[in-house]
């Protein structure tokens, strides 16, 4: 009976701990993004990380809220490319999957995942329909050389933004 209890505890502990491989990938991801070295080509590393995240999802190894937000962070770093003189995502579905993972973590009690829900959903919308819902995405405007807000859906209320800890529209635009 004790052996079964210990085995059960081991099973529970193995599924209640954050996935160390995801933690390692996120640390590497953030380290290269914080680096001052502009010569680093992030896409080969990002691609390997995205492939590994997909594998971990399929294997059921993104269990905790932290696992889900870590996987979402990796997936939202999906590359952009030009197609017909327009910047497009090589896989906007990754942004939507990142949104679903973030939303799951948020709905399971991770308050910090709220803003990331808005970020990942906005990124998905931006690269599929050309606008965002909450107002978390900025784009580079070639004419002026400035970063500007991507089009924001005017029907989204400040109450909806508050759900995900996004500032009111008037604050964003100020």
C-alpha positions as a LaTeX table, in Angstrom:
\begin{tabular}{lrrr}
\hline
Residue & $x$ (\AA) & $y$ (\AA) & $z$ (\AA) \\
\hline
Unk1 & 0.00 & 0.00 & 0.00 \\
Unk2 & 2.85 & 2.39 & 0.83 \\
Unk3 & 4.55 & 1.61 & $-2.48$ \\
Unk4 & 1.35 & 2.43 & $-4.36$ \\
Unk5 & 1.01 & 5.68 & $-2.41$ \\
Unk6 & 4.60 & 6.62 & $-3.19$ \\
Unk7 & 4.14 & 5.72 & $-6.84$ \\
Unk8 & 1.00 & 7.82 & $-6.89$ \\
Unk9 & 2.83 & 10.77 & $-5.33$ \\
Unk10 & 5.61 & 10.40 & $-7.87$ \\
Unk11 & 3.04 & 10.39 & $-10.67$ \\
Unk12 & 1.32 & 13.47 & $-9.27$ \\
Unk13 & 4.61 & 15.29 & $-8.75$ \\
Unk14 & 5.78 & 14.51 & $-12.27$ \\
Unk15 & 2.67 & 16.18 & $-13.62$ \\
Unk16 & 2.53 & 19.10 & $-11.21$ \\
Unk17 & 6.06 & 20.33 & $-11.92$ \\
Unk18 & 6.78 & 22.83 & $-14.65$ \\
Unk19 & 8.33 & 21.33 & $-17.75$ \\
Unk20 & 12.06 & 22.01 & $-17.48$ \\
Unk21 & 12.63 & 21.71 & $-21.22$ \\
Unk22 & 10.12 & 24.49 & $-21.86$ \\
Unk23 & 11.74 & 26.60 & $-19.15$ \\
Unk24 & 15.15 & 26.11 & $-20.77$ \\
Unk25 & 13.82 & 27.07 & $-24.21$ \\
Unk26 & 12.19 & 30.22 & $-22.84$ \\
Unk27 & 15.40 & 31.23 & $-21.08$ \\
Unk28 & 17.35 & 30.77 & $-24.33$ \\
Unk29 & 14.62 & 32.59 & $-26.28$ \\
Unk30 & 14.73 & 35.59 & $-23.97$ \\
Unk31 & 18.53 & 35.63 & $-23.79$ \\
Unk32 & 18.94 & 35.97 & $-27.55$ \\
Unk33 & 16.23 & 38.64 & $-27.69$ \\
Unk34 & 17.87 & 40.69 & $-24.93$ \\
Unk35 & 21.27 & 40.43 & $-26.61$ \\
Unk36 & 22.75 & 43.52 & $-28.26$ \\
Unk37 & 24.10 & 41.33 & $-31.04$ \\
Unk38 & 22.11 & 42.19 & $-34.19$ \\
Unk39 & 23.89 & 39.51 & $-36.19$ \\
Unk40 & 22.11 & 36.62 & $-34.46$ \\
Unk41 & 19.68 & 34.90 & $-36.81$ \\
Unk42 & 16.94 & 33.90 & $-34.36$ \\
Unk43 & 14.76 & 31.98 & $-36.83$ \\
Unk44 & 16.75 & 28.70 & $-36.87$ \\
Unk45 & 16.62 & 28.58 & $-33.05$ \\
Unk46 & 12.97 & 29.72 & $-32.97$ \\
Unk47 & 12.03 & 27.06 & $-35.54$ \\
Unk48 & 13.65 & 24.29 & $-33.50$ \\
Unk49 & 11.90 & 25.57 & $-30.37$ \\
Unk50 & 8.52 & 25.71 & $-32.13$ \\
Unk51 & 8.96 & 22.15 & $-33.40$ \\
Unk52 & 9.86 & 20.96 & $-29.91$ \\
Unk53 & 6.85 & 22.78 & $-28.40$ \\
Unk54 & 4.56 & 21.02 & $-30.88$ \\
Unk55 & 6.11 & 17.70 & $-29.90$ \\
Unk56 & 5.63 & 18.45 & $-26.19$ \\
Unk57 & 1.99 & 19.40 & $-26.78$ \\
Unk58 & 1.34 & 16.16 & $-28.69$ \\
Unk59 & 3.03 & 14.17 & $-25.92$ \\
Unk60 & 0.85 & 15.85 & $-23.27$ \\
Unk61 & 3.83 & 17.54 & $-21.60$ \\
Unk62 & 2.39 & 21.07 & $-21.42$ \\
Unk63 & 0.42 & 20.55 & $-18.24$ \\
Unk64 & 0.92 & 23.40 & $-15.79$ \\
Unk65 & $-0.13$ & 27.01 & $-16.34$ \\
Unk66 & 3.56 & 27.90 & $-16.60$ \\
Unk67 & 4.05 & 25.20 & $-19.27$ \\
Unk68 & 1.19 & 26.66 & $-21.26$ \\
Unk69 & 2.42 & 30.24 & $-21.09$ \\
Unk70 & 5.98 & 29.14 & $-21.87$ \\
Unk71 & 4.76 & 27.19 & $-24.90$ \\
Unk72 & 2.70 & 30.21 & $-25.97$ \\
Unk73 & 5.73 & 32.48 & $-25.72$ \\
Unk74 & 7.73 & 30.19 & $-27.99$ \\
Unk75 & 4.88 & 29.84 & $-30.51$ \\
Unk76 & 4.23 & 33.56 & $-30.76$ \\
Unk77 & 7.78 & 33.97 & $-32.06$ \\
Unk78 & 6.72 & 32.56 & $-35.41$ \\
Unk79 & 8.57 & 34.24 & $-38.25$ \\
Unk80 & 7.18 & 36.80 & $-40.65$ \\
Unk81 & 8.01 & 37.01 & $-44.35$ \\
Unk82 & 7.04 & 39.10 & $-47.34$ \\
Unk83 & 4.49 & 37.78 & $-49.81$ \\
Unk84 & 3.15 & 40.04 & $-52.60$ \\
Unk85 & 4.78 & 43.03 & $-50.87$ \\
Unk86 & 2.89 & 42.28 & $-47.66$ \\
Unk87 & 4.31 & 41.10 & $-44.35$ \\
Unk88 & 2.70 & 37.76 & $-43.45$ \\
Unk89 & 3.24 & 35.07 & $-40.84$ \\
Unk90 & 4.69 & 31.77 & $-41.98$ \\
Unk91 & 2.13 & 30.11 & $-39.69$ \\
Unk92 & $-0.53$ & 32.33 & $-38.09$ \\
Unk93 & $-2.07$ & 29.20 & $-36.61$ \\
Unk94 & 0.81 & 29.21 & $-34.13$ \\
Unk95 & $-0.47$ & 32.52 & $-32.76$ \\
Unk96 & $-3.94$ & 31.06 & $-32.33$ \\
Unk97 & $-2.54$ & 28.01 & $-30.56$ \\
Unk98 & $-0.52$ & 30.37 & $-28.34$ \\
Unk99 & $-3.78$ & 32.20 & $-27.56$ \\
Unk100 & $-5.55$ & 28.94 & $-26.64$ \\
Unk101 & $-2.68$ & 27.92 & $-24.34$ \\
Unk102 & $-2.60$ & 31.35 & $-22.68$ \\
Unk103 & $-6.36$ & 31.38 & $-22.28$ \\
Unk104 & $-6.29$ & 27.95 & $-20.67$ \\
Unk105 & $-3.66$ & 29.12 & $-18.17$ \\
Unk106 & $-5.65$ & 32.30 & $-17.49$ \\
Unk107 & $-8.92$ & 30.40 & $-16.98$ \\
Unk108 & $-7.08$ & 27.99 & $-14.65$ \\
Unk109 & $-6.10$ & 30.83 & $-12.34$ \\
Unk110 & $-2.92$ & 32.35 & $-13.78$ \\
Unk111 & $-3.77$ & 36.06 & $-13.65$ \\
Unk112 & $-0.47$ & 36.91 & $-15.36$ \\
Unk113 & $-1.57$ & 35.02 & $-18.47$ \\
Unk114 & $-4.39$ & 37.50 & $-19.10$ \\
Unk115 & $-2.38$ & 40.10 & $-20.96$ \\
Unk116 & $-0.68$ & 37.38 & $-22.98$ \\
Unk117 & $-4.13$ & 36.16 & $-24.08$ \\
Unk118 & $-4.74$ & 39.58 & $-25.61$ \\
Unk119 & $-1.26$ & 39.75 & $-27.17$ \\
Unk120 & $-1.46$ & 36.35 & $-28.85$ \\
Unk121 & $-5.03$ & 36.84 & $-30.06$ \\
Unk122 & $-4.20$ & 40.29 & $-31.43$ \\
Unk123 & $-1.19$ & 38.88 & $-33.26$ \\
Unk124 & $-3.34$ & 36.09 & $-34.72$ \\
Unk125 & $-5.96$ & 38.59 & $-35.92$ \\
Unk126 & $-3.38$ & 41.01 & $-37.27$ \\
Unk127 & $-1.80$ & 38.39 & $-39.51$ \\
Unk128 & $-5.06$ & 36.77 & $-40.62$ \\
Unk129 & $-7.59$ & 39.61 & $-41.00$ \\
Unk130 & $-5.43$ & 42.72 & $-40.75$ \\
Unk131 & $-6.58$ & 44.26 & $-37.47$ \\
Unk132 & $-6.43$ & 43.57 & $-33.76$ \\
Unk133 & $-9.08$ & 43.39 & $-31.05$ \\
Unk134 & $-7.43$ & 44.68 & $-27.88$ \\
Unk135 & $-4.61$ & 46.98 & $-28.94$ \\
Unk136 & $-1.36$ & 45.23 & $-28.10$ \\
Unk137 & 0.36 & 45.18 & $-31.49$ \\
Unk138 & 2.41 & 47.89 & $-33.11$ \\
Unk139 & 3.72 & 47.79 & $-36.67$ \\
Unk140 & 6.43 & 49.59 & $-38.59$ \\
Unk141 & 5.08 & 52.25 & $-40.94$ \\
Unk142 & 7.39 & 52.49 & $-43.94$ \\
Unk143 & 6.27 & 55.98 & $-45.00$ \\
Unk144 & 7.20 & 57.63 & $-41.72$ \\
Unk145 & 9.72 & 55.16 & $-40.39$ \\
Unk146 & 7.78 & 55.07 & $-37.11$ \\
Unk147 & 6.15 & 52.35 & $-35.10$ \\
Unk148 & 2.36 & 52.80 & $-34.99$ \\
Unk149 & $-0.60$ & 50.92 & $-33.59$ \\
Unk150 & $-1.94$ & 48.30 & $-35.97$ \\
Unk151 & $-5.65$ & 48.91 & $-36.70$ \\
Unk152 & $-7.74$ & 48.26 & $-33.58$ \\
Unk153 & $-11.32$ & 47.00 & $-33.70$ \\
Unk154 & $-13.40$ & 49.97 & $-32.47$ \\
Unk155 & $-16.16$ & 47.65 & $-31.23$ \\
Unk156 & $-13.94$ & 46.25 & $-28.47$ \\
Unk157 & $-14.91$ & 47.83 & $-25.17$ \\
Unk158 & $-12.60$ & 48.95 & $-22.40$ \\
Unk159 & $-14.33$ & 46.39 & $-20.19$ \\
Unk160 & $-13.20$ & 43.64 & $-22.58$ \\
Unk161 & $-9.68$ & 45.06 & $-22.47$ \\
Unk162 & $-9.76$ & 45.14 & $-18.67$ \\
Unk163 & $-10.55$ & 41.40 & $-18.60$ \\
Unk164 & $-7.06$ & 40.80 & $-19.97$ \\
Unk165 & $-5.29$ & 43.66 & $-18.20$ \\
Unk166 & $-5.03$ & 45.77 & $-21.36$ \\
Unk167 & $-5.21$ & 49.54 & $-20.76$ \\
Unk168 & $-8.21$ & 51.52 & $-21.94$ \\
Unk169 & $-8.12$ & 52.57 & $-25.60$ \\
Unk170 & $-7.72$ & 56.26 & $-24.69$ \\
Unk171 & $-4.64$ & 55.39 & $-22.64$ \\
Unk172 & $-3.18$ & 53.25 & $-25.42$ \\
Unk173 & $-3.59$ & 55.97 & $-28.02$ \\
Unk174 & $-2.28$ & 58.77 & $-25.79$ \\
\hline
\end{tabular}
